[in-house]
PDB file of C-alpha atoms in Angstrom:
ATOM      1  CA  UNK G   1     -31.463 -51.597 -51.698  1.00 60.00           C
ATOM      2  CA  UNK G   2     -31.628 -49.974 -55.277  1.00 73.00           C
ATOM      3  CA  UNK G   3     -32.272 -45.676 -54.994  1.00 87.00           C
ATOM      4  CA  UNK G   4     -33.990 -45.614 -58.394  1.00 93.00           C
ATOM      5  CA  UNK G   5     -34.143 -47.052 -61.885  1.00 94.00           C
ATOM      6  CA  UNK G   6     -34.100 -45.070 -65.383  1.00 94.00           C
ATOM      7  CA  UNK G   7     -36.054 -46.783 -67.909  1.00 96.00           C
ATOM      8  CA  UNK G   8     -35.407 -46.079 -71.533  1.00 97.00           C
ATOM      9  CA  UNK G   9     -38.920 -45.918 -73.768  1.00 97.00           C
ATOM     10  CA  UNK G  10     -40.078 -45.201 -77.290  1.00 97.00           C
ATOM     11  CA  UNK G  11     -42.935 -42.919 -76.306  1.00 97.00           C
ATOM     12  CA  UNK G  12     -42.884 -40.702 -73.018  1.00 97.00           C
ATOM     13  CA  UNK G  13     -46.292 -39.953 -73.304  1.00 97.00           C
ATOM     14  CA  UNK G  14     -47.743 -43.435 -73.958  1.00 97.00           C
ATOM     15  CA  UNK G  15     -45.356 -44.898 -71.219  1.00 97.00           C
ATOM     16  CA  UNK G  16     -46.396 -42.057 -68.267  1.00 98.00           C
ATOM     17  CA  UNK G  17     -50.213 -43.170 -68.729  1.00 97.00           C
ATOM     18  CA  UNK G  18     -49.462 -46.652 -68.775  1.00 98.00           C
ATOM     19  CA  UNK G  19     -47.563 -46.196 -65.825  1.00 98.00           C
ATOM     20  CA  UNK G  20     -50.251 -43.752 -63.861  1.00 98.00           C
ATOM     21  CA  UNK G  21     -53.060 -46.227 -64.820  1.00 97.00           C
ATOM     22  CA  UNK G  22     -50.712 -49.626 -63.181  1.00 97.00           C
ATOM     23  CA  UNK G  23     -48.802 -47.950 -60.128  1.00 98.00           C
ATOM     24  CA  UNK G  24     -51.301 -46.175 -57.929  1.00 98.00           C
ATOM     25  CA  UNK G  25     -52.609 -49.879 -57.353  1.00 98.00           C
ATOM     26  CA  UNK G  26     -49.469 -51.106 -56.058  1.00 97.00           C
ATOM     27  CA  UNK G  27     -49.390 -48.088 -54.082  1.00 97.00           C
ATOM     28  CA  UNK G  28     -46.996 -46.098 -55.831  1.00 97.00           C
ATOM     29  CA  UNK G  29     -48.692 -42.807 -56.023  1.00 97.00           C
ATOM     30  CA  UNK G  30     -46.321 -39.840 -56.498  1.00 97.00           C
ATOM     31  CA  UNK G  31     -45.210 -38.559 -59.762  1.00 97.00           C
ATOM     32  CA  UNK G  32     -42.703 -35.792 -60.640  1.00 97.00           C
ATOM     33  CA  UNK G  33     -41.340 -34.525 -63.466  1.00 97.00           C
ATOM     34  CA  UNK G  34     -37.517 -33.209 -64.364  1.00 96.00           C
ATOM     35  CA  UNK G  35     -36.212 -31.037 -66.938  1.00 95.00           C
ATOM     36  CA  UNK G  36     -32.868 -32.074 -67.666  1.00 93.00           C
ATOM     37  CA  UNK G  37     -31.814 -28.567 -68.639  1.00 93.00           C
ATOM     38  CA  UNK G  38     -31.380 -28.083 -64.734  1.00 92.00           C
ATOM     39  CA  UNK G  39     -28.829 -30.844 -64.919  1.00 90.00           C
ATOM     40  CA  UNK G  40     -25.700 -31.442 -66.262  1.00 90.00           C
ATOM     41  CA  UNK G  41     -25.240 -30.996 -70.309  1.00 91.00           C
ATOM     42  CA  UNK G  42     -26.844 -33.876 -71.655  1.00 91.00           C
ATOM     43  CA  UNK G  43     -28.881 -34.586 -68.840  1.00 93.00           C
ATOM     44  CA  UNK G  44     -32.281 -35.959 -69.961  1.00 94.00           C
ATOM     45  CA  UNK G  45     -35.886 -34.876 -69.065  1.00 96.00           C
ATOM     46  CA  UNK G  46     -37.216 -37.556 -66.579  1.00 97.00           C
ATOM     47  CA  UNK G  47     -41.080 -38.571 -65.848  1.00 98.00           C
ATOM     48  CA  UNK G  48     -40.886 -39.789 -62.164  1.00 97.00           C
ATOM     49  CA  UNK G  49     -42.740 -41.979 -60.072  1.00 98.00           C
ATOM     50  CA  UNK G  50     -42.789 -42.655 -56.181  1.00 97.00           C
ATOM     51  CA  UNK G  51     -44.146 -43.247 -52.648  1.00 96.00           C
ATOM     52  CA  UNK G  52     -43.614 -42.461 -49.227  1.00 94.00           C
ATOM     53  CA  UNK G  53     -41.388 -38.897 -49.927  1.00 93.00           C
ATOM     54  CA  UNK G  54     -39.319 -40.809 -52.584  1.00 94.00           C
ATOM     55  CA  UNK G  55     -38.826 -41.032 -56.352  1.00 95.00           C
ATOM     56  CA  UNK G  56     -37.549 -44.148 -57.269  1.00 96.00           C
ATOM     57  CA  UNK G  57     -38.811 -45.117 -60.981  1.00 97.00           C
ATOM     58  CA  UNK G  58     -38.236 -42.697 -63.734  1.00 97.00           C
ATOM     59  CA  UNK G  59     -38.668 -42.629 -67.743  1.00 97.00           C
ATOM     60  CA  UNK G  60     -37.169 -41.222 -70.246  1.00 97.00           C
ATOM     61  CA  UNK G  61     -37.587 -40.906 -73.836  1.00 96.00           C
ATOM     62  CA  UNK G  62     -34.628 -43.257 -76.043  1.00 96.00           C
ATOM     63  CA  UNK G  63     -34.445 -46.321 -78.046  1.00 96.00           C
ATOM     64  CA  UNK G  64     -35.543 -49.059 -75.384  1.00 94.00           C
ATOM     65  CA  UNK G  65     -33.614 -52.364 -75.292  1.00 94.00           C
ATOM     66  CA  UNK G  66     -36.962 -54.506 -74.050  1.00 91.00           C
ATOM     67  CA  UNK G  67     -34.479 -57.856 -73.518  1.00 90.00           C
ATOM     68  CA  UNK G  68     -32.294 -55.979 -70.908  1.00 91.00           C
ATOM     69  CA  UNK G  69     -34.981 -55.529 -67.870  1.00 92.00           C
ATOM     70  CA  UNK G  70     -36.724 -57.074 -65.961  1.00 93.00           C
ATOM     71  CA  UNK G  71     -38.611 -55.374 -63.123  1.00 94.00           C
ATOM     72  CA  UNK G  72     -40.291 -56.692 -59.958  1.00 95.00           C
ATOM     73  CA  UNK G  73     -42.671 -54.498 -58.611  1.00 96.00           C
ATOM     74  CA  UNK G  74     -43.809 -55.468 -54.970  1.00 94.00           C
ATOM     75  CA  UNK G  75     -47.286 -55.955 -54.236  1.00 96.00           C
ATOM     76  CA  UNK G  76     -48.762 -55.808 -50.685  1.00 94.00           C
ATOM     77  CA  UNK G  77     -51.015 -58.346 -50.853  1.00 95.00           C
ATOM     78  CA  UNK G  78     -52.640 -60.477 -53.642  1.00 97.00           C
ATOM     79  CA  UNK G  79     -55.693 -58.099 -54.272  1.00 97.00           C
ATOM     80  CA  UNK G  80     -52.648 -55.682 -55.271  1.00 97.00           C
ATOM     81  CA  UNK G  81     -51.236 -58.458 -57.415  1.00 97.00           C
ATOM     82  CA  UNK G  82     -54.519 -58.338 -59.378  1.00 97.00           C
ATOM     83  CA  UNK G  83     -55.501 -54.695 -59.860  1.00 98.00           C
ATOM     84  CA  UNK G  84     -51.938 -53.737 -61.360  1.00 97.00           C
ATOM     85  CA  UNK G  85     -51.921 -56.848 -63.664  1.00 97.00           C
ATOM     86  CA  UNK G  86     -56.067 -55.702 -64.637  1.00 97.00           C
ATOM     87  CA  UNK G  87     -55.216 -52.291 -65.265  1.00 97.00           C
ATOM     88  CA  UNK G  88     -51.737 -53.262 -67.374  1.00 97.00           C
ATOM     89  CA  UNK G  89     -54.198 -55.526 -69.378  1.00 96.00           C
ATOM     90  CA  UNK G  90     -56.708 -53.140 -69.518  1.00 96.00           C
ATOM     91  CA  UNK G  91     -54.237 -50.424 -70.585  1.00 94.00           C
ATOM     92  CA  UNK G  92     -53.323 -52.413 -74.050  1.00 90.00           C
ATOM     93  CA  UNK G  93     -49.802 -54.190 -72.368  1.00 91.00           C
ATOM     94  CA  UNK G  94     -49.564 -57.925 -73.169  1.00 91.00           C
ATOM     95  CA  UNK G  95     -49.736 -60.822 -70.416  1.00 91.00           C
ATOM     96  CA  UNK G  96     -46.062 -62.457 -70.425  1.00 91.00           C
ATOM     97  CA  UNK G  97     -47.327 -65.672 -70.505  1.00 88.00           C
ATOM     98  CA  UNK G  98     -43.471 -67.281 -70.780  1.00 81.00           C
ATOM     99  CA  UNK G  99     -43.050 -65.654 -67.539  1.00 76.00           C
ATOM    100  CA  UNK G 100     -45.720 -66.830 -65.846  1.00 82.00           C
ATOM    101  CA  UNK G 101     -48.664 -64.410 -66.730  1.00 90.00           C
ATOM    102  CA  UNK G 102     -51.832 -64.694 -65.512  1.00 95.00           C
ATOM    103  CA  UNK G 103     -51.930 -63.536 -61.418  1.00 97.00           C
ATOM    104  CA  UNK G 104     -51.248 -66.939 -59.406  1.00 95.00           C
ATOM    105  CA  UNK G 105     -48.300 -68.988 -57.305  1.00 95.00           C
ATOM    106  CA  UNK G 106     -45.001 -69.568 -58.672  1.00 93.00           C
ATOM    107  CA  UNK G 107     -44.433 -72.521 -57.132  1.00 92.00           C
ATOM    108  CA  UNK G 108     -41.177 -72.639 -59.020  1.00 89.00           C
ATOM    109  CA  UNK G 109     -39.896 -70.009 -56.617  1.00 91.00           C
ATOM    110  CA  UNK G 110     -41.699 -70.894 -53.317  1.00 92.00           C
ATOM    111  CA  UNK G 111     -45.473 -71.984 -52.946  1.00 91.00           C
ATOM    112  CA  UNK G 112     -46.053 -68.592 -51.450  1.00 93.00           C
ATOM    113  CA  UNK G 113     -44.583 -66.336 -54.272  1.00 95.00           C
ATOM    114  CA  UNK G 114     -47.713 -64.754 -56.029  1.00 96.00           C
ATOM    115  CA  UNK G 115     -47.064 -62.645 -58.872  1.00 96.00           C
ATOM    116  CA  UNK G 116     -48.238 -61.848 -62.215  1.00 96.00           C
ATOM    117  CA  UNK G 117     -46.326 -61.178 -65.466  1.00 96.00           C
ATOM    118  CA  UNK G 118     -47.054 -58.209 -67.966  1.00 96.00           C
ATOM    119  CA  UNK G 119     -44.618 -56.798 -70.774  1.00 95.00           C
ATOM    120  CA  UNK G 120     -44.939 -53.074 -70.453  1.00 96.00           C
ATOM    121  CA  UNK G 121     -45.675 -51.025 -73.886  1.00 95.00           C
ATOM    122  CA  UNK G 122     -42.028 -51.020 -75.018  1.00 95.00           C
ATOM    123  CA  UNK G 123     -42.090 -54.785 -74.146  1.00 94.00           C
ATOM    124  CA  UNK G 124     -39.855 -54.587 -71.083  1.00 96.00           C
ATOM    125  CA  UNK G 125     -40.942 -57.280 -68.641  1.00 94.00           C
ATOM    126  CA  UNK G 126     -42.690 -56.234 -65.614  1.00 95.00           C
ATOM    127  CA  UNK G 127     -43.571 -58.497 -62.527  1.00 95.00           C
ATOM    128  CA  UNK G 128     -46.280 -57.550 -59.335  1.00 96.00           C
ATOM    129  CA  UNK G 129     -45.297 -59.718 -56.711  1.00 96.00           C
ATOM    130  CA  UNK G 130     -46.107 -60.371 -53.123  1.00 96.00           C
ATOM    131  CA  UNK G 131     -44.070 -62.832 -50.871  1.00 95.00           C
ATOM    132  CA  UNK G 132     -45.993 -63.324 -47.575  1.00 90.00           C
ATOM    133  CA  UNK G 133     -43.031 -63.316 -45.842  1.00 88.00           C
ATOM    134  CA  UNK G 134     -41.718 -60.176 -46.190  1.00 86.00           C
ATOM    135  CA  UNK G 135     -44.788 -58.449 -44.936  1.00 78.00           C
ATOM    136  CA  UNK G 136     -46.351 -58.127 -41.477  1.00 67.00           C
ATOM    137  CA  UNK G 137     -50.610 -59.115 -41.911  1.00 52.00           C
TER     138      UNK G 137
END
């Protein structure tokens, strides 16, 4: 299992309230910030996001290279699958239609892979899936 991710973005301050508006609905609700002078030289300043006593996806301000990520977000349930792609949309992000968009199966993967596809304001691609079978209902 991954501890966290870095994601490199043109504009801290547009990216943190795209992120805020998208992640409490997939239940990621903690945010933190770091100053990277408390690091080592170099170190930068993070914007980080979490849930259950862990920060696990940070930003930080840099030239992003959109083509290099891809991140799956998981989703609970479908109504989760919904609100985070609704609130992306409604938050000026684009629906990755080549991917998929639009909330529904991906019966490519498995009739029971729901997910929906969004590229994030710095065009990184960004996924909200649920797989039934990895969660107890």
């Amino acid at each position: 299992m991954l501890d966290h991710v870095f994601l490199t973005v043109s504009d801290i301050g547009r990216s943190v309230a795209f992120y805020e508006a998208v992640l409490p609905h997939l239940g990621i609700l903690a945010r933190h910030d770091y100053d990277g002078k408390d690091g080592p030289a170099g170190h930068p300043d993070l914007k980080g996001f979490g849930a259950n006593g862990r920060m696990f996806f940070w930003l930080r301000q840099g030239v992003p290279h959109a083509e290099a990520v891809h991140l799956g977000f998981i989703a609970h349930n479908k109504a989760e699958v919904h609100a985070a792609y609704d609130a992306a949309i409604a938050h000026g992000t684009t629906d990755h239609d080549t991917a998929g968009g639009a909330p529904g199966a991906r019966l490519h993967y498995d009739p029971n892979y729901y997910a929906a596809n969004i590229l994030d304001p710095d065009g990184y691609s960004l996924e909200f899936v649920y797989k039934n079978w990895q969660h107890k209902e």
